[in-house]
Short mmCIF file of C-alpha atoms and ligand atoms in Angstrom, two decimals:
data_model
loop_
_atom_site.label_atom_id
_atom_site.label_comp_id
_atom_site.label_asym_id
_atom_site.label_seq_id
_atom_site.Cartn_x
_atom_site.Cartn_y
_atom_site.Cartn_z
CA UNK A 1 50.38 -12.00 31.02
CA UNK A 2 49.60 -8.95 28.83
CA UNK A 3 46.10 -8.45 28.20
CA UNK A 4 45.84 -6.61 24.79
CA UNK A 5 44.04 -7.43 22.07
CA UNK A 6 46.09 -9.53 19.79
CA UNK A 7 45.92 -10.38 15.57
CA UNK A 8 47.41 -13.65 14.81
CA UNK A 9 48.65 -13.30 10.83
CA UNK A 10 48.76 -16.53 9.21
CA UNK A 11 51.30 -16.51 7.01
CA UNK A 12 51.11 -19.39 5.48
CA UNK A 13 47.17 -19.07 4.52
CA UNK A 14 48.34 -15.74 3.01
CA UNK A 15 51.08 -17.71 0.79
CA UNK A 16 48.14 -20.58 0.33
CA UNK A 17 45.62 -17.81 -0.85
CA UNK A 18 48.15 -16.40 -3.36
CA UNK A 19 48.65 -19.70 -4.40
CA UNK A 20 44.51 -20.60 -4.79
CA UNK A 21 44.28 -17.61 -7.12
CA UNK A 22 47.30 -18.25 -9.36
CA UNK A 23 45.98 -21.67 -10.03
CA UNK A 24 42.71 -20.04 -11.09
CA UNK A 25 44.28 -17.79 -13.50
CA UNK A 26 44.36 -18.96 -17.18
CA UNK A 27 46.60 -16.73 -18.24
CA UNK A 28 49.36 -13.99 -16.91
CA UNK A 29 51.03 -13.74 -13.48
CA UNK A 30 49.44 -13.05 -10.26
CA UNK A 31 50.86 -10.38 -8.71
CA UNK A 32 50.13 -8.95 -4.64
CA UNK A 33 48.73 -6.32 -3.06
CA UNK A 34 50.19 -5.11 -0.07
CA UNK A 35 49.27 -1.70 0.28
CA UNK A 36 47.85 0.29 3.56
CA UNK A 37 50.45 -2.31 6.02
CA UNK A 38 48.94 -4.91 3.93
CA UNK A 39 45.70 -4.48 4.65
CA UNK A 40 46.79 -4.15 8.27
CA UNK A 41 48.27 -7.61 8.21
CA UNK A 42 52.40 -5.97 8.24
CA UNK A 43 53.86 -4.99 5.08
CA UNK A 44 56.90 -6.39 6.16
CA UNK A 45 56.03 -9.95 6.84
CA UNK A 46 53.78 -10.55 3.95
CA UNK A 47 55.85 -8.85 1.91
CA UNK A 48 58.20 -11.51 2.33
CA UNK A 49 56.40 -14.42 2.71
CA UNK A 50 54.57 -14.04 -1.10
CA UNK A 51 58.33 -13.21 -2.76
CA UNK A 52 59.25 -16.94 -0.68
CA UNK A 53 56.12 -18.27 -2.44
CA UNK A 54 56.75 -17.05 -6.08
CA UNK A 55 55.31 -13.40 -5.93
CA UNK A 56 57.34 -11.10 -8.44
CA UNK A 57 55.16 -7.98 -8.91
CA UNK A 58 53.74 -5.73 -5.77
CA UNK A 59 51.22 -3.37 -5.75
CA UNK A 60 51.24 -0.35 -3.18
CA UNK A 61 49.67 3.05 -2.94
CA UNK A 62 52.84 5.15 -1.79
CA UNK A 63 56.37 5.49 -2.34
CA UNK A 64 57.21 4.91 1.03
CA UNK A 65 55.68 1.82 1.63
CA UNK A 66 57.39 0.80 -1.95
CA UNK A 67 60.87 1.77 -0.06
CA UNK A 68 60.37 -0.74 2.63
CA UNK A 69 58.58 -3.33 0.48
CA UNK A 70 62.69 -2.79 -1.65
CA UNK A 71 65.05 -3.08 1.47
CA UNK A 72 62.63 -6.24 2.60
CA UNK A 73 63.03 -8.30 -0.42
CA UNK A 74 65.95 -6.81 -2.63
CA UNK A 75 66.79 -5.88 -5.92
CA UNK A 76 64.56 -8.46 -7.48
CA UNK A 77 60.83 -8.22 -7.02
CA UNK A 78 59.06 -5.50 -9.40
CA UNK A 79 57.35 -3.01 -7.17
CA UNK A 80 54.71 -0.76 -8.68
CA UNK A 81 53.45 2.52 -6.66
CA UNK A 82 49.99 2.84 -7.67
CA UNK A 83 49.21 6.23 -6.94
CA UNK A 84 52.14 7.44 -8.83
CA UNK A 85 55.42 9.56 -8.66
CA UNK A 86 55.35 13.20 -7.19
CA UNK A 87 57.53 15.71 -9.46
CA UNK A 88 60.45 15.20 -6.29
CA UNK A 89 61.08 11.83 -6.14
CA UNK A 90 62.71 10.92 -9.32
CA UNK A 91 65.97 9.83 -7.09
CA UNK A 92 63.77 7.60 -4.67
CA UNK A 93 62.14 6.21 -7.61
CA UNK A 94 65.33 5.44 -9.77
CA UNK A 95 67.27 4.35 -6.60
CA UNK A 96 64.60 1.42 -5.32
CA UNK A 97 64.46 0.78 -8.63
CA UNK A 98 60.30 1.53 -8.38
CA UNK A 99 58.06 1.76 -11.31
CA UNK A 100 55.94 4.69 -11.10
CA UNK A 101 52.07 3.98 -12.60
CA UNK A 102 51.14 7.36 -14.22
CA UNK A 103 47.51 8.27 -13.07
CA UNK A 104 47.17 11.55 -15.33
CA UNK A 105 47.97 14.20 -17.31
CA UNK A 106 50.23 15.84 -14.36
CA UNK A 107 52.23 12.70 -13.57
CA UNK A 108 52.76 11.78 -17.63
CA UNK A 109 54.91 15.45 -17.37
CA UNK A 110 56.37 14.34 -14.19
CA UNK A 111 57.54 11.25 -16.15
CA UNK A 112 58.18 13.29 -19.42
CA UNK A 113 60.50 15.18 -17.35
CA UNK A 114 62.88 12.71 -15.62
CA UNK A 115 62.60 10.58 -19.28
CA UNK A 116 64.18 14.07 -20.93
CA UNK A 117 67.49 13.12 -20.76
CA UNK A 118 66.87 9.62 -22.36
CA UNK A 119 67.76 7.56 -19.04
CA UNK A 120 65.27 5.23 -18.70
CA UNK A 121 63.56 3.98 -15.52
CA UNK A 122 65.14 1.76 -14.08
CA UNK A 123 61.97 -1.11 -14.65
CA UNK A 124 60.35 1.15 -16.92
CA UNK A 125 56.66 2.77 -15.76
CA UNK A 126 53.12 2.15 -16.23
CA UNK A 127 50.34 3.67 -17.61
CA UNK A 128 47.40 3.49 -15.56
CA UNK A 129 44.13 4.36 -18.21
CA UNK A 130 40.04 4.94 -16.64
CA UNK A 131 37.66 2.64 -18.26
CA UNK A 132 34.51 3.93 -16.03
CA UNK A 133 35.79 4.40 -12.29
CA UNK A 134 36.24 8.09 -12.88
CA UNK A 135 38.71 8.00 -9.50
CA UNK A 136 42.63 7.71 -11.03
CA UNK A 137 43.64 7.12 -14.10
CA UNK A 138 44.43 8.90 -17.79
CA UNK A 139 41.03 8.83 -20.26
CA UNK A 140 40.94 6.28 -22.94
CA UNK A 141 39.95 8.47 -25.34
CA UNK A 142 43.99 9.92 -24.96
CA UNK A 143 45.57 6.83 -25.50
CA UNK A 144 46.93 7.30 -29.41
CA UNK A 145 47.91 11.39 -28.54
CA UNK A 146 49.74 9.00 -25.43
CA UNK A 147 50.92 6.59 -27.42
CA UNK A 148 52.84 8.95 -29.84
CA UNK A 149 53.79 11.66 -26.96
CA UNK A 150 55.47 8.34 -25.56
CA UNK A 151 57.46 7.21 -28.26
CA UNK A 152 60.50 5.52 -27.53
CA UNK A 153 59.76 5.25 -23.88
CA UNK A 154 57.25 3.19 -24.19
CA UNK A 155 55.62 1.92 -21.03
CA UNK A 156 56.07 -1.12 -19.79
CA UNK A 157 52.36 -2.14 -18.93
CA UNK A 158 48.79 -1.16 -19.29
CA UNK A 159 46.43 -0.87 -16.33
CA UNK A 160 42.83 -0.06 -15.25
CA UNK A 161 40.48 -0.95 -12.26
CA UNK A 162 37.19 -2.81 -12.22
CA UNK A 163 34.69 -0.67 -10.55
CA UNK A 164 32.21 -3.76 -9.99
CA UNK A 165 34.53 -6.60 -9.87
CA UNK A 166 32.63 -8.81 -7.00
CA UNK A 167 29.28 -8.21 -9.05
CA UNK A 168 29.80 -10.92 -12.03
CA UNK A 169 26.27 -9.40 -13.35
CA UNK A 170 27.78 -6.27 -14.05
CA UNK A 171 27.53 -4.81 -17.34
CA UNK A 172 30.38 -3.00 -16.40
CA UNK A 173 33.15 -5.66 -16.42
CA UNK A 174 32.80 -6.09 -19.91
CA UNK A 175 32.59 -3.11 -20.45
CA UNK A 176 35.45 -1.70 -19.07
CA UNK A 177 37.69 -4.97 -20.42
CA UNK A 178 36.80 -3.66 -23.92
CA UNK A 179 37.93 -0.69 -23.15
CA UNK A 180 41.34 -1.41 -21.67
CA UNK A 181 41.41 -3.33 -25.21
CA UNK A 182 40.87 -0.64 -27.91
CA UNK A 183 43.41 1.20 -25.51
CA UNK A 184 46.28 -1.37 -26.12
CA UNK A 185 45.73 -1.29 -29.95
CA UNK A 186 47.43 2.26 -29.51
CA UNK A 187 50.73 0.62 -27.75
CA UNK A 188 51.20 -2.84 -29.61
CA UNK A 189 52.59 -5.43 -27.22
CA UNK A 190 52.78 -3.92 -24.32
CA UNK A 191 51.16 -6.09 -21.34
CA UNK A 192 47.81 -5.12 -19.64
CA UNK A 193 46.46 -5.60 -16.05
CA UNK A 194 43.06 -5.15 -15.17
CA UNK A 195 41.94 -7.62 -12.34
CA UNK A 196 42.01 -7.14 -8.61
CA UNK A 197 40.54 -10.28 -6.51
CA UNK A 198 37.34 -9.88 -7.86
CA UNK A 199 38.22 -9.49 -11.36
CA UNK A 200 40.57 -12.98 -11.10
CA UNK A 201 37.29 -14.87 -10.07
CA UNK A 202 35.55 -13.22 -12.98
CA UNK A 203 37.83 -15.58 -15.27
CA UNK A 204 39.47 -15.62 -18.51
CA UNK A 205 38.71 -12.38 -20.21
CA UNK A 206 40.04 -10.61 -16.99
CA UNK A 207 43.24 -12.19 -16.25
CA UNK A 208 45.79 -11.01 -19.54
CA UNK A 209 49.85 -10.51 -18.18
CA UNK A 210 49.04 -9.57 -14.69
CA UNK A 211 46.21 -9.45 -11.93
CA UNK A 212 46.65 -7.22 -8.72
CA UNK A 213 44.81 -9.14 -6.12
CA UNK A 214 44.74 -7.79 -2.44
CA UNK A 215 41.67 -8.45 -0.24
CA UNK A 216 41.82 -12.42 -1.41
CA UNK A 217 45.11 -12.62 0.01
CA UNK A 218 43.73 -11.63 3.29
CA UNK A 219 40.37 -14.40 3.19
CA UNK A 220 38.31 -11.34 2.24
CA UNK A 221 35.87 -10.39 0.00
CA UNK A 222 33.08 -12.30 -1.87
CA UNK A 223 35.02 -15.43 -3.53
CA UNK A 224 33.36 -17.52 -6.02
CA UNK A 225 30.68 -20.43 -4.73
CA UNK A 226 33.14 -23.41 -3.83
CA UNK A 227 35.96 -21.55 -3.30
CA UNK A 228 37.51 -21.21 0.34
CA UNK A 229 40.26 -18.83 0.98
CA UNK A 230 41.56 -19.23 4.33
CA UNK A 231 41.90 -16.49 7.03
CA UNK A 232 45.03 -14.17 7.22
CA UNK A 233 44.26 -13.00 10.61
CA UNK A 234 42.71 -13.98 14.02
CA UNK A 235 41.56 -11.12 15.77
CA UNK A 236 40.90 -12.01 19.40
CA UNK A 237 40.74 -10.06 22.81
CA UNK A 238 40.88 -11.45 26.94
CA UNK A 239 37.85 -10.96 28.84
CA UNK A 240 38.65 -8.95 32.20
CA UNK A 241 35.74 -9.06 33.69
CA UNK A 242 32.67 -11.11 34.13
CA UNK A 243 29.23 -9.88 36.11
CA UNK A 244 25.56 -11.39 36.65
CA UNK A 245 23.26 -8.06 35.03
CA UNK A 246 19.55 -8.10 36.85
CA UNK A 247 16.38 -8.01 34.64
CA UNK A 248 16.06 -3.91 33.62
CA UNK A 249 19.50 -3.00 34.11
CA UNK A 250 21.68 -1.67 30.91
CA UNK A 251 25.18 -1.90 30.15
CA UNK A 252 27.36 0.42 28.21
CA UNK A 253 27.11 4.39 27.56
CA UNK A 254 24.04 5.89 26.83
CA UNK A 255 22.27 2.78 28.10
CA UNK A 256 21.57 1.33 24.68
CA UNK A 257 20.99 -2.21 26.10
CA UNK A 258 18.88 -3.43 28.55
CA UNK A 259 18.46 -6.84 29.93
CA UNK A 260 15.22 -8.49 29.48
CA UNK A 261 16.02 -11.30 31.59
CA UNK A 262 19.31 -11.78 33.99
CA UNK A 263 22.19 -12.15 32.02
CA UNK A 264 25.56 -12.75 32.02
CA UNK A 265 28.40 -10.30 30.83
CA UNK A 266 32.21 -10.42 29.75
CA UNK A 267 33.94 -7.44 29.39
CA UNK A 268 36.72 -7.52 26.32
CA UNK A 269 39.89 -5.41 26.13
CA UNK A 270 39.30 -4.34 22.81
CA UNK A 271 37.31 -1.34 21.39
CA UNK A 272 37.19 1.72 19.16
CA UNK A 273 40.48 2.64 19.89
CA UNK A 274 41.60 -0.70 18.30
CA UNK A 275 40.06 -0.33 15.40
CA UNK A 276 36.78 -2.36 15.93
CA UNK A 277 34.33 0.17 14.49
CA UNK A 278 32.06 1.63 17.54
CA UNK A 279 29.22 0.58 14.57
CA UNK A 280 29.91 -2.83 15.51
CA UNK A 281 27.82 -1.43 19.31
CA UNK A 282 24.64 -4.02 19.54
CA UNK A 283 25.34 -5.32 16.45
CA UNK A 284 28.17 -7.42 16.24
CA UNK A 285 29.73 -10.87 17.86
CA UNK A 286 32.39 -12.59 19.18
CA UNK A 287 33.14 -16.22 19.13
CA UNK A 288 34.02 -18.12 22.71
CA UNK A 289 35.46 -21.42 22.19
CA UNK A 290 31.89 -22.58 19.66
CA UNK A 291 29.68 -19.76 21.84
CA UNK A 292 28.68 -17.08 19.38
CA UNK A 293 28.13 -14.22 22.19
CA UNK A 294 26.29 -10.89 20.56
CA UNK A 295 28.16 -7.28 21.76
CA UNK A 296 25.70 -5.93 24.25
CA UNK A 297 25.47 -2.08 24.14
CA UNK A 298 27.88 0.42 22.87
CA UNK A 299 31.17 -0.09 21.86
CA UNK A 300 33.66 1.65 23.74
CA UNK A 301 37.79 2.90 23.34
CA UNK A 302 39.00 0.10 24.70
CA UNK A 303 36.60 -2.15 25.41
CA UNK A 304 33.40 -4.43 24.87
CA UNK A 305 30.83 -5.93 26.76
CA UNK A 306 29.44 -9.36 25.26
CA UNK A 307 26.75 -12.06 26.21
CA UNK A 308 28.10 -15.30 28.15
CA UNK A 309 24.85 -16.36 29.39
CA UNK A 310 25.55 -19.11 26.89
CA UNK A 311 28.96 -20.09 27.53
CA UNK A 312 29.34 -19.50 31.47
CA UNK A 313 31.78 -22.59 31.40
CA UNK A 314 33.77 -20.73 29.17
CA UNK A 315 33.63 -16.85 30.65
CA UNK A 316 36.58 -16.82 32.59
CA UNK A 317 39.29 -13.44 33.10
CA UNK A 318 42.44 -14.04 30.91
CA UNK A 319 40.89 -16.16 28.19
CA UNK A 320 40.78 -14.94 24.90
CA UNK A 321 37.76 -14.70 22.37
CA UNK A 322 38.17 -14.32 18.43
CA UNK A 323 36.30 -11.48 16.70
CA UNK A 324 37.52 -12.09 13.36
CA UNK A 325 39.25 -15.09 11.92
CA UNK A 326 38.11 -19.26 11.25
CA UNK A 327 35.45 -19.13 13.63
CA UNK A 328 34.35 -15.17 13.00
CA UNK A 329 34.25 -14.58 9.28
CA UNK A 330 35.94 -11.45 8.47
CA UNK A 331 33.35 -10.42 5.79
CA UNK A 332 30.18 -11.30 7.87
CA UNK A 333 31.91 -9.28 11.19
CA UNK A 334 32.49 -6.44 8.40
CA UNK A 335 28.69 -6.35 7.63
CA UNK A 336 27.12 -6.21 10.83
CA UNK A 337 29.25 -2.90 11.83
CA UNK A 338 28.04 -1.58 8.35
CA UNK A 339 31.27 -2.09 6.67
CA UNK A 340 33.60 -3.93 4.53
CA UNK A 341 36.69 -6.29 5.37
CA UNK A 342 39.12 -4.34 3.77
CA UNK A 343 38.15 -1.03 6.30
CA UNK A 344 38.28 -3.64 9.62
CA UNK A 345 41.88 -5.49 9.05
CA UNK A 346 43.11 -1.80 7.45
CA UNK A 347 41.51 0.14 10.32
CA UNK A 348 43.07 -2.55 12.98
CA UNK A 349 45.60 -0.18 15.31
CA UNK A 350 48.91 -0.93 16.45
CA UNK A 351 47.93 -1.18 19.80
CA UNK A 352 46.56 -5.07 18.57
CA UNK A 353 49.37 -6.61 19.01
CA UNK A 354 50.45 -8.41 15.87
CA UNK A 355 51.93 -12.14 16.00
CA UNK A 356 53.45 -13.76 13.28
CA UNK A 357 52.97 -17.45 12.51
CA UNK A 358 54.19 -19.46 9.91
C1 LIG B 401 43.64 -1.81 -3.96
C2 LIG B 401 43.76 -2.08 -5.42
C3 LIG B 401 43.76 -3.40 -5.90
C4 LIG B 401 43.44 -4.59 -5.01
O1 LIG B 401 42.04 -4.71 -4.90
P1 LIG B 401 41.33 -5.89 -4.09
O2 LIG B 401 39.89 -5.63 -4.28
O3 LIG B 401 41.76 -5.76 -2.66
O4 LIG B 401 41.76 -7.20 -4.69
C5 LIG B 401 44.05 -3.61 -7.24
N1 LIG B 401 44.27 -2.56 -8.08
C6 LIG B 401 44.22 -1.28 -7.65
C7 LIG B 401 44.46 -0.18 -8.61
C8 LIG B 401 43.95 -1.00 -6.31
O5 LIG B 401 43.89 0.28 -5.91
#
């Protein structure tokens, strides 16, 4: 038996997440976001399993991950490249059959320019505006000089980005929803998008023709009170080791821990070079069987030493213990390494081996 760290994707909670924030949305389609492998849970494979489900619009960052998101699901799906075209890939982009979103000033030339002979895009392209994120986008205050330096190629959607979505306080929301508005009075009738996962649960205001939901998908991020998603992933690693540790000794580099009273240790094959962050050292957890067993010490390449004391029944070489997934909440294992759950599933390696279930 191989003893690497393995993810288990859930497909099918993936497909049953897409589903949980469709039904939410009043109004519009609900698109996916599969960027970045999608969001380390295989481009491929989710890619696939949301078109199965009803999924006719994906988001991703580059053109290359839009060319295998294409030959996965064929000619029909609309596939949007969010960081937008580069002056040399007009054939890539007509040939998929991709729709560029233009992000400024530079890419609305690059778009001018392969629009000069009057061959459309293929699915047309989008215009991505900033409301307040200040990161990508054109500036609202452009949109009429836009509107009129687009004429007759008009684009075939409106974005922008929520900088605060998960904060339903935010003044910002609002904000930046009226803004994506008095932009779309310059371009009558074309469709807008302005939601990612957290923008969906913000409600009605935020949904119009299209949301862009990724971390949701995945069970991440911070979803409404009442609402479960379910887990796309269940990270677990075998313990290879187990050893009685005397009062006073430490464990791990640097001798950051030191054991109070005698203690029991596993030893994990998973670490740093995996992707679990080496902030996750004294901080973090694992889950064996209902035994929540703390990381003791530092977190090393490949792997981790854990407490057992608790769950000596359990401690044995070969079994495997879940770091993230229905026992191990991806968020809360996010937080106590000082991060977020988008940077742990995205950061996950491709030496965790990745298993597909449906
Ligand atoms: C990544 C991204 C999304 C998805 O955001 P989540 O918070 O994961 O739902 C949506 N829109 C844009 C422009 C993005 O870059």
């Amino acid at each position: 038996m191989s003893l690497r760290p393995r993810a288990r994707i859930h497909l099918s909670n993936i497909a049953d997440n897409w589903r949980t924030l469709r039904a939410m949305q009043t109004s519009g389609v609900t698109g996916a976001v599969i960027k970045a492998d999608a969001y380390g849970h295989g481009l491929r494979q989710v890619a696939e399993t949301l078109h199965e489900a009803g999924c006719d619009h994906f988001f991703v960052a580059h053109s290359h991950e839009a060319e295998i998101t294409r030959a996965m699901l064929g000619s029909h799906p609309n596939i949007y490249v969010l960081n937008g075209p580069s002056p040399d890939e007009e054939a890539l982009y007509r040939e998929n059959a991709l729709i560029p979103v233009v992000n400024s000033s530079f890419q609305f030339r690059t778009m001018a320019d392969w629009l000069v002979d009057g061959v459309k895009m293929p699915r047309g392209f989008a215009l991505h505006f900033d409301t307040g994120l200040n990161r990508l986008g054109l500036p609202a205050r452009d949109a009429q000089d836009l509107a009129e330096a687009s004429e007759g190629q008009s684009p075939i959607l409106l974005m922008s980005h929520l900088a605060c979505a998960e904060d339903s306080d935010a003044a910002m929301n609002a904000h930046q929803a009226t803004l994506l508005e008095t932009v779309a009075e310059a371009f009558p009738g074309v469709p807008l998008s302005l939601s990612n996962s957290g923008g969906v649960w913000l409600g009605a205001d935020y949904h119009h023709a299209l949301s862009r939901p990724g971390i949701a998908l995945y069970g991440g991020g911070i979803a409404p009170m009442g609402m479960t998603l379910k887990p796309g992933m269940t990270l677990e690693a075998p313990i290879l080791q187990v050893r009685l540790v005397e009062t006073g000794e430490t464990v791990g580099y640097n001798a950051t821990w030191r054991a109070e009273n005698e203690t029991l240790v596993a030893t994990l094959a998973i670490g740093y070079g995996d992707g679990l962050p080496r902030s996750a050292s004294n901080k973090g957890f694992v889950m064996l069987g209902e035994k929540r067993c703390a990381i003791l010490g530092r977190v090393s390449m490949d792997l981790i030493t854990i407490d057992v004391t608790n769950a000596a029944d359990l401690a044995r070489p070969g079994v495997y213990a879940q770091l993230i997934g229905p026992d191990a909440a991806l968020e809360e294992q996010a937080a106590l390494a000082g991060t977020i759950g988008y940077e742990l599933t995205t950061g996950l390696t491709p030496r965790v081996k990745r298993i597909y279930e449906t």
